[in-house]
Short mmCIF file of C-alpha atoms in Angstrom, two decimals:
data_model
loop_
_atom_site.label_atom_id
_atom_site.label_comp_id
_atom_site.label_asym_id
_atom_site.label_seq_id
_atom_site.Cartn_x
_atom_site.Cartn_y
_atom_site.Cartn_z
CA TYR R 1171 32.88 -34.30 -7.59
CA THR R 1172 35.57 -36.64 -8.92
CA VAL R 1173 36.51 -39.61 -6.76
CA VAL R 1174 38.72 -41.51 -9.21
CA GLY R 1175 40.25 -40.25 -12.46
CA ASP R 1176 42.60 -37.67 -13.93
CA PHE R 1177 41.45 -35.32 -16.69
CA GLU R 1178 45.09 -34.80 -17.71
CA ASN R 1179 45.38 -38.57 -18.31
CA PRO R 1180 41.87 -39.68 -19.11
CA SER R 1181 40.91 -43.24 -18.35
CA ASP R 1182 38.20 -44.64 -16.11
CA PHE R 1183 36.46 -42.19 -13.80
CA GLU R 1184 34.34 -42.54 -10.72
CA PHE R 1185 32.10 -39.67 -9.58
CA ALA R 1186 30.16 -39.07 -6.39
CA PHE R 1187 27.06 -36.91 -6.13
CA GLU R 1188 24.99 -35.37 -3.36
CA ILE R 1189 21.34 -34.99 -4.21
CA GLY R 1190 18.91 -32.95 -2.18
CA LEU R 1191 15.33 -34.16 -2.58
CA SER R 1192 12.31 -31.98 -1.99
CA PRO R 1193 10.58 -33.21 1.18
CA PHE R 1194 7.19 -34.92 1.03
CA PHE R 1195 4.53 -33.20 3.13
CA ASP R 1196 0.79 -32.68 3.49
CA LEU R 1197 -0.89 -29.29 3.71
CA PRO R 1198 -2.69 -28.85 7.05
CA ILE R 1199 -5.60 -26.97 5.54
CA SER R 1200 -9.11 -28.20 4.74
CA SER R 1201 -12.75 -27.26 5.11
CA ARG R 1202 -12.37 -28.06 8.82
CA THR R 1203 -9.58 -25.48 9.26
CA ASN R 1204 -11.07 -22.32 10.75
CA PHE R 1205 -9.91 -18.74 10.21
CA ASP R 1206 -11.44 -15.40 11.13
CA TYR R 1207 -12.22 -13.20 8.13
CA LEU R 1208 -11.90 -9.68 9.49
CA VAL R 1209 -14.07 -6.88 8.10
CA VAL R 1210 -14.62 -3.27 9.12
CA LYS R 1211 -17.97 -2.32 10.60
CA ILE R 1212 -19.19 0.44 8.30
CA ASP R 1213 -21.21 2.27 10.93
CA LYS R 1214 -22.65 5.77 11.15
CA ALA R 1215 -19.57 7.14 12.97
CA LEU R 1216 -17.22 5.95 10.23
CA ILE R 1217 -19.45 7.34 7.46
CA ASP R 1218 -19.75 10.66 9.35
CA LYS R 1219 -15.97 10.88 9.59
CA GLN R 1220 -15.50 10.14 5.89
CA VAL R 1221 -18.11 12.72 4.88
CA GLU R 1222 -16.46 15.29 7.16
CA ASP R 1223 -13.06 14.52 5.60
CA LEU R 1224 -14.53 15.10 2.13
CA ARG R 1225 -16.07 18.39 3.23
CA ARG R 1226 -12.77 19.51 4.73
CA ARG R 1227 -10.79 18.45 1.66
CA TYR R 1228 -12.98 20.59 -0.58
CA GLY R 1229 -13.43 23.40 1.95
CA LYS R 1230 -11.48 26.65 2.19
CA LEU R 1231 -9.35 28.36 4.82
CA ILE R 1232 -10.78 31.52 6.35
CA SER R 1233 -9.37 33.92 8.92
CA VAL R 1234 -10.99 33.94 12.36
CA SER R 1235 -10.45 36.02 15.48
CA VAL R 1236 -10.29 33.29 18.15
CA VAL R 1237 -8.47 29.92 18.09
CA GLY R 1238 -10.75 26.86 17.94
CA GLU R 1239 -10.08 23.13 18.40
CA LYS R 1240 -9.02 22.25 14.83
CA ASP R 1241 -7.62 25.59 13.72
CA MET R 1242 -4.23 26.44 12.24
CA VAL R 1243 -2.35 28.93 14.40
CA ILE R 1244 0.29 30.99 12.62
CA GLY R 1245 2.83 32.73 14.81
CA LYS R 1246 6.42 33.41 15.74
CA PHE R 1247 8.70 31.27 17.92
CA GLU R 1248 11.29 33.27 19.87
CA GLU R 1249 13.97 31.62 21.99
CA LEU R 1250 14.04 32.61 25.68
CA ASN R 1251 16.97 32.75 28.05
CA GLU R 1252 17.06 31.29 31.57
CA SER R 1253 15.28 34.38 32.91
CA GLY R 1254 12.39 33.94 30.49
CA VAL R 1255 13.43 36.96 28.41
CA ILE R 1256 13.82 36.86 24.62
CA LYS R 1257 17.41 35.75 23.99
CA GLU R 1258 19.64 38.16 22.10
CA ASN R 1259 20.51 36.67 18.68
CA GLY R 1260 18.41 33.66 19.58
CA ILE R 1261 16.10 31.72 17.30
CA SER R 1262 13.22 33.72 15.84
CA HIS R 1263 11.07 31.99 13.25
CA SER R 1264 7.48 32.11 11.99
CA SER R 1265 5.65 28.78 11.71
CA THR R 1266 2.22 27.20 11.59
CA ILE R 1267 0.83 24.89 14.26
CA SER R 1268 -2.12 22.66 13.34
CA LEU R 1269 -4.00 21.96 16.57
CA GLU R 1270 -5.78 19.01 14.97
CA PHE R 1271 -2.52 17.05 14.83
CA ILE R 1272 -1.27 17.71 18.36
CA ASP R 1273 -1.50 14.43 20.26
CA ASP R 1274 -1.42 15.94 23.77
CA LYS R 1275 -4.81 17.60 24.23
CA LYS R 1276 -3.55 19.47 27.31
CA ILE R 1277 -1.09 21.26 25.03
CA SER R 1278 -3.65 22.06 22.32
CA GLN R 1279 -5.94 23.40 25.05
CA LEU R 1280 -3.31 26.08 25.81
CA PHE R 1281 -4.06 27.63 22.40
CA ILE R 1282 -7.86 27.48 22.57
CA GLY R 1283 -9.35 30.96 22.95
CA LYS R 1284 -6.15 32.80 22.02
CA LYS R 1285 -6.37 35.85 19.74
CA VAL R 1286 -3.96 37.63 17.42
CA ASN R 1287 -0.99 39.14 19.38
CA ASP R 1288 -1.62 36.84 22.37
CA CYS R 1289 1.52 35.09 23.64
CA LEU R 1290 2.36 31.89 25.51
CA GLU R 1291 5.49 30.01 26.52
CA ILE R 1292 5.71 26.63 24.84
CA ASP R 1293 8.16 23.78 24.37
CA PRO R 1294 8.40 23.22 20.56
CA SER R 1295 8.76 19.47 21.21
CA LYS R 1296 5.16 19.45 22.47
CA VAL R 1297 3.76 20.73 19.16
CA SER R 1298 5.94 18.74 16.74
CA LYS R 1299 6.42 15.11 15.76
CA GLY R 1300 10.08 14.20 16.10
CA ASP R 1301 13.34 16.09 15.59
CA LYS R 1302 12.87 16.69 11.87
CA ASP R 1303 9.49 18.35 12.40
CA LYS R 1304 10.75 20.33 15.38
CA ALA R 1305 13.75 21.65 13.44
CA SER R 1306 11.48 22.69 10.57
CA LEU R 1307 9.16 24.44 13.01
CA LEU R 1308 12.08 26.50 14.35
CA GLY R 1309 13.78 27.07 10.97
CA ILE R 1310 17.02 25.31 11.96
CA SER R 1311 18.86 22.08 11.14
CA GLU R 1312 18.45 18.92 13.21
CA SER R 1313 22.07 19.17 14.37
CA GLU R 1314 21.29 22.55 15.93
CA LEU R 1315 18.72 20.94 18.24
CA VAL R 1316 21.48 19.46 20.40
CA GLY R 1317 21.59 21.34 23.71
CA LEU R 1318 18.78 23.68 22.64
CA THR R 1319 16.52 25.13 25.35
CA ASP R 1320 12.88 24.04 25.52
CA ARG R 1321 11.75 27.56 26.48
CA PHE R 1322 10.20 29.52 23.61
CA LYS R 1323 7.75 32.38 23.37
CA PHE R 1324 5.05 31.94 20.76
CA THR R 1325 3.15 35.01 19.55
CA VAL R 1326 -0.04 34.46 17.55
CA THR R 1327 -0.01 36.47 14.30
CA GLU R 1328 -2.89 34.85 12.37
CA ILE R 1329 -5.60 32.22 12.91
CA LYS R 1330 -7.00 30.10 10.08
CA LYS R 1331 -10.06 27.88 10.19
CA MET R 1332 -11.14 25.30 7.64
CA GLU R 1333 -14.63 26.20 6.46
CA MET R 1334 -16.10 22.91 5.31
CA ALA R 1335 -17.77 22.62 1.93
CA GLU R 1336 -21.55 22.55 1.91
CA LEU R 1337 -23.30 19.29 1.07
CA ASP R 1338 -24.71 20.63 -2.18
CA THR R 1339 -24.66 20.02 -5.93
CA GLU R 1340 -21.33 21.85 -6.31
CA LEU R 1341 -19.59 19.40 -3.97
CA PHE R 1342 -21.37 16.34 -5.39
CA ASN R 1343 -20.26 17.27 -8.92
CA LYS R 1344 -16.66 17.69 -7.76
CA LEU R 1345 -16.69 14.28 -6.16
CA PHE R 1346 -18.63 12.27 -8.76
CA ALA R 1347 -19.20 12.61 -12.49
CA ASN R 1348 -22.45 12.55 -14.44
CA GLY R 1349 -24.74 13.37 -11.54
CA GLU R 1350 -24.15 9.99 -9.86
CA VAL R 1351 -24.86 11.61 -6.48
CA SER R 1352 -27.41 14.37 -5.97
CA SER R 1353 -28.27 14.30 -2.26
CA GLU R 1354 -26.69 13.79 1.17
CA GLU R 1355 -28.39 10.40 1.50
CA GLU R 1356 -26.98 9.26 -1.84
CA LEU R 1357 -23.54 10.55 -0.81
CA ARG R 1358 -23.62 8.58 2.44
CA ASN R 1359 -24.71 5.42 0.59
CA ARG R 1360 -21.89 5.90 -1.92
CA VAL R 1361 -19.35 6.49 0.86
CA SER R 1362 -20.51 3.29 2.60
CA SER R 1363 -20.16 1.31 -0.63
CA ASP R 1364 -16.72 2.77 -1.39
CA LEU R 1365 -15.50 2.01 2.12
CA GLU R 1366 -16.59 -1.62 1.81
CA LYS R 1367 -14.68 -1.93 -1.47
CA MET R 1368 -11.64 -0.16 -0.05
CA PHE R 1369 -11.39 -2.43 3.00
CA ALA R 1370 -12.16 -5.63 1.06
CA GLY R 1371 -8.58 -5.83 -0.20
CA ASP R 1372 -7.24 -5.24 3.31
CA SER R 1373 -9.47 -8.04 4.66
CA GLU R 1374 -8.03 -10.45 2.10
CA ARG R 1375 -4.45 -9.38 2.85
CA ILE R 1376 -4.99 -10.02 6.58
CA LEU R 1377 -6.48 -13.44 5.80
CA THR R 1378 -3.56 -14.33 3.53
CA ARG R 1379 -1.08 -13.23 6.21
CA ASP R 1380 -2.82 -15.30 8.88
CA VAL R 1381 -2.98 -18.43 6.70
CA TYR R 1382 0.64 -17.90 5.65
CA ASN R 1383 1.74 -17.84 9.30
CA TYR R 1384 -0.45 -20.86 10.08
CA LEU R 1385 0.95 -22.94 7.21
CA LEU R 1386 4.55 -22.09 8.06
CA LYS R 1387 3.96 -23.13 11.66
CA GLU R 1388 1.84 -26.25 11.11
CA THR R 1389 3.32 -27.76 7.95
CA ASN R 1390 5.82 -30.47 8.86
CA MET R 1391 8.93 -30.62 6.69
CA ASN R 1392 12.33 -32.19 7.23
CA PHE R 1393 15.20 -30.46 5.48
CA PRO R 1394 18.73 -31.86 4.86
CA LYS R 1395 20.27 -28.91 6.67
CA ASP R 1396 23.94 -29.87 6.30
CA PHE R 1397 23.42 -30.43 2.59
CA LEU R 1398 21.65 -27.06 2.23
CA ARG R 1399 24.49 -25.26 4.03
CA ARG R 1400 27.03 -26.80 1.62
CA TRP R 1401 24.80 -26.04 -1.35
CA ILE R 1402 24.45 -22.36 -0.32
CA LYS R 1403 28.21 -22.08 0.02
CA LEU R 1404 28.94 -23.68 -3.36
CA SER R 1405 26.19 -21.87 -5.30
CA SER R 1406 26.72 -18.37 -3.87
CA GLU R 1407 27.97 -15.81 -6.40
CA LYS R 1408 30.21 -14.31 -3.70
CA PRO R 1409 32.24 -16.20 -1.11
CA VAL R 1410 30.31 -16.68 2.15
CA THR R 1411 31.56 -17.85 5.52
CA ASP R 1412 29.95 -20.47 7.73
CA GLU R 1413 29.12 -17.71 10.21
CA GLU R 1414 27.28 -15.71 7.53
CA ILE R 1415 25.34 -18.80 6.49
CA ASP R 1416 24.37 -19.54 10.10
CA THR R 1417 23.13 -15.95 10.58
CA GLU R 1418 20.76 -16.13 7.60
CA PHE R 1419 19.98 -19.85 7.63
CA GLU R 1420 16.66 -19.79 9.51
CA ALA R 1421 15.35 -17.02 7.23
CA TYR R 1422 16.50 -19.07 4.24
CA LEU R 1423 14.68 -22.17 5.50
CA LYS R 1424 11.52 -20.14 6.10
CA SER R 1425 11.64 -18.76 2.56
CA LEU R 1426 12.32 -22.21 1.10
CA LYS R 1427 9.50 -23.74 3.13
CA TRP R 1428 7.00 -21.18 1.88
CA GLN R 1429 8.21 -21.64 -1.69
CA LEU R 1430 7.55 -25.38 -1.42
CA ILE R 1431 4.13 -24.80 0.18
CA GLN R 1432 3.10 -22.36 -2.55
CA THR R 1433 4.35 -24.71 -5.28
CA LYS R 1434 2.31 -27.59 -3.81
CA ILE R 1435 -0.82 -25.41 -3.56
CA PHE R 1436 -0.48 -24.38 -7.18
CA LYS R 1437 0.19 -27.96 -8.30
CA ASP R 1438 -2.62 -29.56 -6.26
CA SER R 1439 -5.15 -26.96 -7.40
CA ASP R 1440 -3.86 -26.91 -11.00
CA THR R 1441 -3.27 -23.16 -10.67
CA LYS R 1442 -1.16 -21.53 -13.39
CA LEU R 1443 0.01 -18.02 -14.20
CA VAL R 1444 -0.44 -17.82 -17.96
CA TYR R 1445 0.71 -14.75 -19.87
CA GLU R 1446 -2.72 -13.69 -21.14
CA GLU R 1447 -4.10 -13.73 -17.61
CA VAL R 1448 -1.09 -11.78 -16.34
CA LEU R 1449 -1.61 -9.27 -19.15
CA ALA R 1450 -5.29 -8.79 -18.22
CA PHE R 1451 -4.30 -8.41 -14.56
CA THR R 1452 -1.71 -5.78 -15.49
CA LYS R 1453 -4.30 -3.85 -17.50
CA GLY R 1454 -6.53 -3.88 -14.43
CA LEU R 1455 -3.70 -2.43 -12.32
CA ILE R 1456 -3.19 0.37 -14.83
CA ILE R 1457 -6.92 1.17 -14.88
CA SER R 1458 -6.90 1.31 -11.05
CA ASN R 1459 -3.98 3.73 -11.11
CA TYR R 1460 -5.85 6.04 -13.50
CA ALA R 1461 -9.00 5.84 -11.35
CA GLN R 1462 -6.98 6.76 -8.26
CA TYR R 1463 -6.33 10.15 -9.81
CA GLY R 1464 -9.84 10.52 -11.18
CA LEU R 1465 -8.71 9.95 -14.77
CA PRO R 1466 -10.43 7.83 -17.43
CA ALA R 1467 -8.59 4.73 -18.60
CA PRO R 1468 -6.97 4.90 -22.06
CA GLU R 1469 -8.36 3.06 -25.07
CA ASP R 1470 -7.80 -0.70 -25.04
CA ALA R 1471 -5.03 -0.64 -27.66
CA GLU R 1472 -3.03 1.91 -25.68
CA LEU R 1473 -3.82 0.10 -22.44
CA GLU R 1474 -2.57 -3.22 -23.80
CA ALA R 1475 0.59 -1.62 -25.18
CA SER R 1476 1.33 -0.09 -21.75
CA ALA R 1477 0.70 -3.43 -20.03
CA ARG R 1478 3.00 -5.30 -22.42
CA GLU R 1479 5.69 -2.66 -21.91
CA LEU R 1480 5.46 -3.02 -18.12
CA LEU R 1481 5.87 -6.79 -18.40
CA THR R 1482 9.16 -6.39 -20.30
CA LYS R 1483 10.72 -4.75 -17.23
CA LYS R 1484 12.04 -7.45 -14.93
CA ASP R 1485 11.43 -5.87 -11.51
CA GLN R 1486 7.94 -4.63 -12.38
CA ALA R 1487 7.02 -7.92 -14.06
CA ASN R 1488 8.16 -9.88 -10.98
CA SER R 1489 6.06 -7.62 -8.75
CA ILE R 1490 2.99 -8.10 -10.95
CA TYR R 1491 3.42 -11.89 -11.05
CA ASP R 1492 3.79 -11.90 -7.25
CA GLN R 1493 0.59 -9.85 -6.84
CA LEU R 1494 -1.38 -12.18 -9.10
CA ALA R 1495 0.05 -15.24 -7.33
CA GLU R 1496 -0.99 -13.80 -3.96
CA GLU R 1497 -4.48 -13.12 -5.30
CA LYS R 1498 -4.78 -16.73 -6.46
CA LEU R 1499 -3.50 -17.99 -3.10
CA THR R 1500 -6.10 -15.87 -1.32
CA GLN R 1501 -8.86 -17.37 -3.47
CA TYR R 1502 -7.52 -20.85 -2.70
CA PHE R 1503 -7.61 -20.13 1.04
CA LYS R 1504 -11.14 -18.73 0.83
CA THR R 1505 -12.30 -21.81 -1.08
CA ASN R 1506 -10.51 -24.51 0.91
CA ALA R 1507 -10.72 -23.24 4.50
CA SER R 1508 -13.67 -22.42 6.74
CA LEU R 1509 -14.00 -18.66 7.24
CA LYS R 1510 -15.91 -16.93 10.01
CA MET R 1511 -16.84 -13.30 9.36
CA LYS R 1512 -15.60 -11.14 12.25
CA PRO R 1513 -16.63 -7.44 12.16
CA LEU R 1514 -14.22 -5.02 13.87
CA SER R 1515 -14.26 -1.32 14.58
CA TYR R 1516 -12.14 0.79 12.25
CA ASP R 1517 -9.44 1.31 14.93
CA ASP R 1518 -9.28 -2.37 15.83
CA PHE R 1519 -9.08 -3.30 12.16
CA LEU R 1520 -6.15 -0.91 11.65
CA ALA R 1521 -4.43 -2.44 14.68
CA GLU R 1522 -4.81 -5.89 13.07
CA MET R 1523 -3.36 -4.60 9.81
CA LYS R 1524 -0.24 -3.37 11.60
CA LYS R 1525 0.54 -6.74 13.18
#
């Protein structure tokens, strides 16, 4: 800003500047820094569950006479009055209840052994997940749930059971092309291998998250906070108040700190994101998307054209660059820190992922 001088009557000028310098810091990570590398134990129970899921996915629904543990019970909900009699002009709606997805086993047990035309009184909240699901079950809007009774009669009209697909050539050919799998043993080996690949990415994401949190906590940086507050105010596209800056300031510092840490990692390790590498990475993402739907990847010329097109779109290009940067960071962490393999059960691993 101008200290001395008048642009209307130019002569000698004096200017004053405020300069914010990036802080100097060391990264607290080395071969002596220990992190757990979490992996899923691919045990018999997990493989059994995956094989069962595949058999159910390719199975078929059949009608049965008695309700079993994982059956679908089709029936009619009818609203009851205070005396337990069907309410005149009350709610009457046919719905399907999947016992497999009822969390309260005492409630699902009420249905076990029931036959067509059997009845029971049930609170729809006990067989639904939240207001939206409950309203759908009763054929009403969510607003109509307000003040609604929890007393309903449910009459069984049909019972459906999932008959699982046999472990035979027909199923193997549906699951895998070119006779890659021809026996139950080969299927179980393939499932085990696929599970390891599937969870590998999750293991790396957990590691990256843990190292990210560690570096933010343990890296010492001193920021010129007053300068940064003024800079935010002057550089903002829209006017911002001091109160608004204070509300978001800690989040801003956290983001700035990580940006500086990432920049130093890339500089110290001579890591770059060059276009050709980004293009190859994008082609890999497209191939993965095709594989997800069981489709073959297009020819290389078409694949490259699609990748180049994606990279012309700002939001998608930014996302792809971020994904590749995270992948390179993960490789840096795996190379420069000491990792201890820590097997977890599937449920415990999922719990770690949700942290």
